[in-house]
Structure formats: structure tokens, C-alpha cells
XYZ file of N, CA and C in Angstrom:
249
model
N -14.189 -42.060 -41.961
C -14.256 -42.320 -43.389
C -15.700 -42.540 -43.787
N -15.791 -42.401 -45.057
C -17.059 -42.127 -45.157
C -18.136 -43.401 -45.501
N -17.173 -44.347 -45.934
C -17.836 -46.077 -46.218
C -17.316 -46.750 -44.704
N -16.436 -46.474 -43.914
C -15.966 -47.154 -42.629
C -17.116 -47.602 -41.927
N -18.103 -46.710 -41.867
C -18.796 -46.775 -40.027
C -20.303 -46.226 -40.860
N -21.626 -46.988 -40.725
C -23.033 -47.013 -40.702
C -22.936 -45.595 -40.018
N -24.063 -44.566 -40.957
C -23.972 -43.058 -40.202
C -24.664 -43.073 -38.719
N -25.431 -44.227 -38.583
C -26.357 -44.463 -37.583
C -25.243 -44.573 -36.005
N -24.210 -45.154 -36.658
C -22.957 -45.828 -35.752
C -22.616 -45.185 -35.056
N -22.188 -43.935 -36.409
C -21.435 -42.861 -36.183
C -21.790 -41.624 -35.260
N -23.240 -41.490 -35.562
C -23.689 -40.265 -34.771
C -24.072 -40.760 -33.482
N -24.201 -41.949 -33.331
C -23.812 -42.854 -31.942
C -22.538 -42.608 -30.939
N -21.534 -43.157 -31.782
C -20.163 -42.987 -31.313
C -20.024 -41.475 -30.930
N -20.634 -40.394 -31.638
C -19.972 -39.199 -31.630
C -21.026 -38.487 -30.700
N -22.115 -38.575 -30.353
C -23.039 -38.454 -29.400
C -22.439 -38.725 -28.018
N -21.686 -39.975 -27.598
C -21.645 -40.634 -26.657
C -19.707 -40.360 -26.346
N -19.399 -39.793 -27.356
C -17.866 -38.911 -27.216
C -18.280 -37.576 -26.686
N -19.451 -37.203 -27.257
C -19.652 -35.618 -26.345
C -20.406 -35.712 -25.323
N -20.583 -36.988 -24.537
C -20.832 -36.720 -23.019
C -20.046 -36.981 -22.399
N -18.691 -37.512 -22.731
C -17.310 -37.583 -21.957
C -16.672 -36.277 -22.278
N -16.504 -35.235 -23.258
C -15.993 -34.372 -22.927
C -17.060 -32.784 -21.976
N -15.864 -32.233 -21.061
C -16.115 -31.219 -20.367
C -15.919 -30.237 -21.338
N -16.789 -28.773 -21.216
C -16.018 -27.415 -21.776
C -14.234 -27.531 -21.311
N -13.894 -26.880 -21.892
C -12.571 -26.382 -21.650
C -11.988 -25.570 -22.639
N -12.055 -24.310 -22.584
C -11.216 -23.080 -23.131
C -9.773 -23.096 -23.147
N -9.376 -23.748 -24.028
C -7.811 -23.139 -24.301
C -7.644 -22.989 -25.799
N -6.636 -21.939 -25.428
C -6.220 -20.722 -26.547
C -4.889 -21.167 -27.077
N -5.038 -21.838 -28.363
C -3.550 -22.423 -28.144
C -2.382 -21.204 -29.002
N -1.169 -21.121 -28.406
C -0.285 -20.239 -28.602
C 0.226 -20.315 -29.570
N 0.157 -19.291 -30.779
C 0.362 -19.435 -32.283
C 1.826 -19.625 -32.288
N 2.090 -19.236 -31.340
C 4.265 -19.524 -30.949
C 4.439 -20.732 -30.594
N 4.034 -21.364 -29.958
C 4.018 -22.370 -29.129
C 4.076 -23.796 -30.028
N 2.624 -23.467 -30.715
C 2.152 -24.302 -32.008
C 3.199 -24.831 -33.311
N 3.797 -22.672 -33.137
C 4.713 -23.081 -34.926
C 6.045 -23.805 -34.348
N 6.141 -24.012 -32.981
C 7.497 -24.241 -32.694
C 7.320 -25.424 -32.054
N 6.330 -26.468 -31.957
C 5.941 -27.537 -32.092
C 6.356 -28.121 -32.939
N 5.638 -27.694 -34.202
C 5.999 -28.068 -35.518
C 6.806 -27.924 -35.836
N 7.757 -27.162 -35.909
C 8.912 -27.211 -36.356
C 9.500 -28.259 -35.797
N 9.696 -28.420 -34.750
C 10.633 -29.536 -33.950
C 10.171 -31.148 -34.121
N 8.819 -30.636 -34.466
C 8.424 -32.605 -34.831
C 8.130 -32.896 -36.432
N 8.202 -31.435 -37.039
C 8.139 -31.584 -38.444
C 7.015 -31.768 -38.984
N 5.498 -31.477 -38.256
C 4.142 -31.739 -38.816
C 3.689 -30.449 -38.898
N 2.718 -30.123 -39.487
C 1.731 -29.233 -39.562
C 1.335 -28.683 -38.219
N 1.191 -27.134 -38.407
C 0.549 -25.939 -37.446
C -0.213 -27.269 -37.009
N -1.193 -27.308 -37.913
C -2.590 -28.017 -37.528
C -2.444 -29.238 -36.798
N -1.617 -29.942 -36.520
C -1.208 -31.411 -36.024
C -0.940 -31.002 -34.674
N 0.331 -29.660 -34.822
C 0.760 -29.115 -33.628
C -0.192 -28.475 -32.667
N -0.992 -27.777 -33.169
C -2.262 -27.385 -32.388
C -3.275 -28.675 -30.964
N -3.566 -29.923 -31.766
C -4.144 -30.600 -30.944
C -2.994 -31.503 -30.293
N -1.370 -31.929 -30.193
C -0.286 -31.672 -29.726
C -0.346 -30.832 -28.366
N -0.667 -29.632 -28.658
C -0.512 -28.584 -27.345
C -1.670 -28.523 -27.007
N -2.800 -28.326 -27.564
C -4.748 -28.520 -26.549
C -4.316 -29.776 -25.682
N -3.720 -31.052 -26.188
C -3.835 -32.122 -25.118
C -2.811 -31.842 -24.402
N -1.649 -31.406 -24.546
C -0.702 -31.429 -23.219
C -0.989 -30.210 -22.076
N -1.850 -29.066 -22.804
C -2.478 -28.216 -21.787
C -3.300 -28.601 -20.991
N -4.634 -29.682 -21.511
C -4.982 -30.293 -20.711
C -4.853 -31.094 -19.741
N -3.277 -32.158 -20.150
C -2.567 -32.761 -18.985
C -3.018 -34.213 -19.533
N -3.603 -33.924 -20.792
C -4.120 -35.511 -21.376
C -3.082 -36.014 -22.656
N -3.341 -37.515 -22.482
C -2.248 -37.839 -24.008
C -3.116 -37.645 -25.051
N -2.787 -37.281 -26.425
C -3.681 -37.376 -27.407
C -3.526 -38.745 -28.518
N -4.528 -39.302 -28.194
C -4.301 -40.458 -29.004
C -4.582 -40.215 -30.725
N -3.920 -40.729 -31.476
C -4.753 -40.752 -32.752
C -4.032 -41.626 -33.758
N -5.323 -41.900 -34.744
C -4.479 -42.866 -35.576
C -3.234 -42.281 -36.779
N -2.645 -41.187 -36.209
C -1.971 -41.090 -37.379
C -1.004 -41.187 -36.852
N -0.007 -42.343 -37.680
C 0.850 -42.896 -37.298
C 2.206 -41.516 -37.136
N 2.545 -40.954 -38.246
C 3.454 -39.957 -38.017
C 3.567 -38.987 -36.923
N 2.647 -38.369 -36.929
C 1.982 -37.825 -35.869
C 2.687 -38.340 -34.315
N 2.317 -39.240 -33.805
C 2.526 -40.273 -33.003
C 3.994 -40.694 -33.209
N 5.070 -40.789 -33.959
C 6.312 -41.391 -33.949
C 7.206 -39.825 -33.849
N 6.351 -38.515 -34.150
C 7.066 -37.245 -34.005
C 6.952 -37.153 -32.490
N 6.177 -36.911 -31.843
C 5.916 -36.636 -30.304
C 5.913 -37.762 -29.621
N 6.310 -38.828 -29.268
C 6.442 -40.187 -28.971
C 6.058 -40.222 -27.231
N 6.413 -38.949 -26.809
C 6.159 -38.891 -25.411
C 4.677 -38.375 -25.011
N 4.265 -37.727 -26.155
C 3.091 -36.601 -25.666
C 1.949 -38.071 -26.608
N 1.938 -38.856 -27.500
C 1.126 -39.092 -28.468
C 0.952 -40.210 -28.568
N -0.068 -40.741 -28.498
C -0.521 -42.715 -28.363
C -0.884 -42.740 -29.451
N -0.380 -43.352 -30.078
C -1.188 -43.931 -31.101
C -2.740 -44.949 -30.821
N -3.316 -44.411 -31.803
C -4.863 -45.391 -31.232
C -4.276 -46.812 -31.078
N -4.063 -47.874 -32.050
C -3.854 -49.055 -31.912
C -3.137 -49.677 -30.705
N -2.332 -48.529 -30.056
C -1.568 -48.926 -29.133
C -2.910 -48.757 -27.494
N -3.560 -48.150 -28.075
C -4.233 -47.324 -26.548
C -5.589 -48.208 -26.476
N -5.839 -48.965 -27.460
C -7.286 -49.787 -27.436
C -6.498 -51.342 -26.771
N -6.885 -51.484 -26.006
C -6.070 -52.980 -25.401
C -7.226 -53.614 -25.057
């Protein structure tokens, strides 16, 4: 958000998020994706990072709560994953 976090913070935080991630190429399956969505009822676009993290073999955390109560197995919610 754009009043949340000092930009100084931010390009901190997001600097120091891209030395924990590796390359990794995946192609996510426009079938795969719409039939994600369909079944959890969110957006292509929701469904997309849904299937990048379970290809990877990682949970995807995020704060959106819906998101997270559709895929309950694949999806942490942030609040739950910061302990």
C-alpha cells in the first residue's frame, strides 16, 4: 500500500525478498489455471500463483483472506504463517 511502508522500507524489504528467491521457469497451464478457478471460485489471476506455488512444492502465503479459505490446503494465510 502506498501510505503502509516508508519507500526506503520498502525497497529494503523487496531487495532482501530477491535474494531469497532462485530463477525458476514455470509455465503455468492455461487449463490447469481456469480449472483452479473454477473449483475455488477466484480469478485466472489468483489461480495462476495457486499453481506457480504448488509446482514449486511451496505453500503460498498471502494476505488475502479469500484466497486462503478457497484452497485451505495449498494457501497460508500471512497472519497465520508470521508466528
Amino acid at each position: 500500500r502506498v501510505r503502509g511502508l516508508p519507500l526506503a522500507q520498502a525497497m529494503s524489504a523487496f531487495h532482501a525478498a530477491e535474494t531469497l528467491v532462485t530463477d525458476a521457469t514455470i509455465e503455468p497451464s492455461t487449463e490447469q489455471c481456469l480449472r483452479l478457478a473454477a473449483r475455488g471460485r477466484v480469478s485466472a489471476w489468483d489461480a495462476e500463483f495457486v499453481f506457480v506455488a504448488e509446482a514449486l512444492g511451496l505453500p503460498l502465503v498471502t494476505a488475502d483472506r479469500r484466497l486462503a479459505r478457497a484452497f485451505p490446503d495449498r494457501v497460508v494465510p500471512l497472519d497465520r504463517s508470521v508466528r
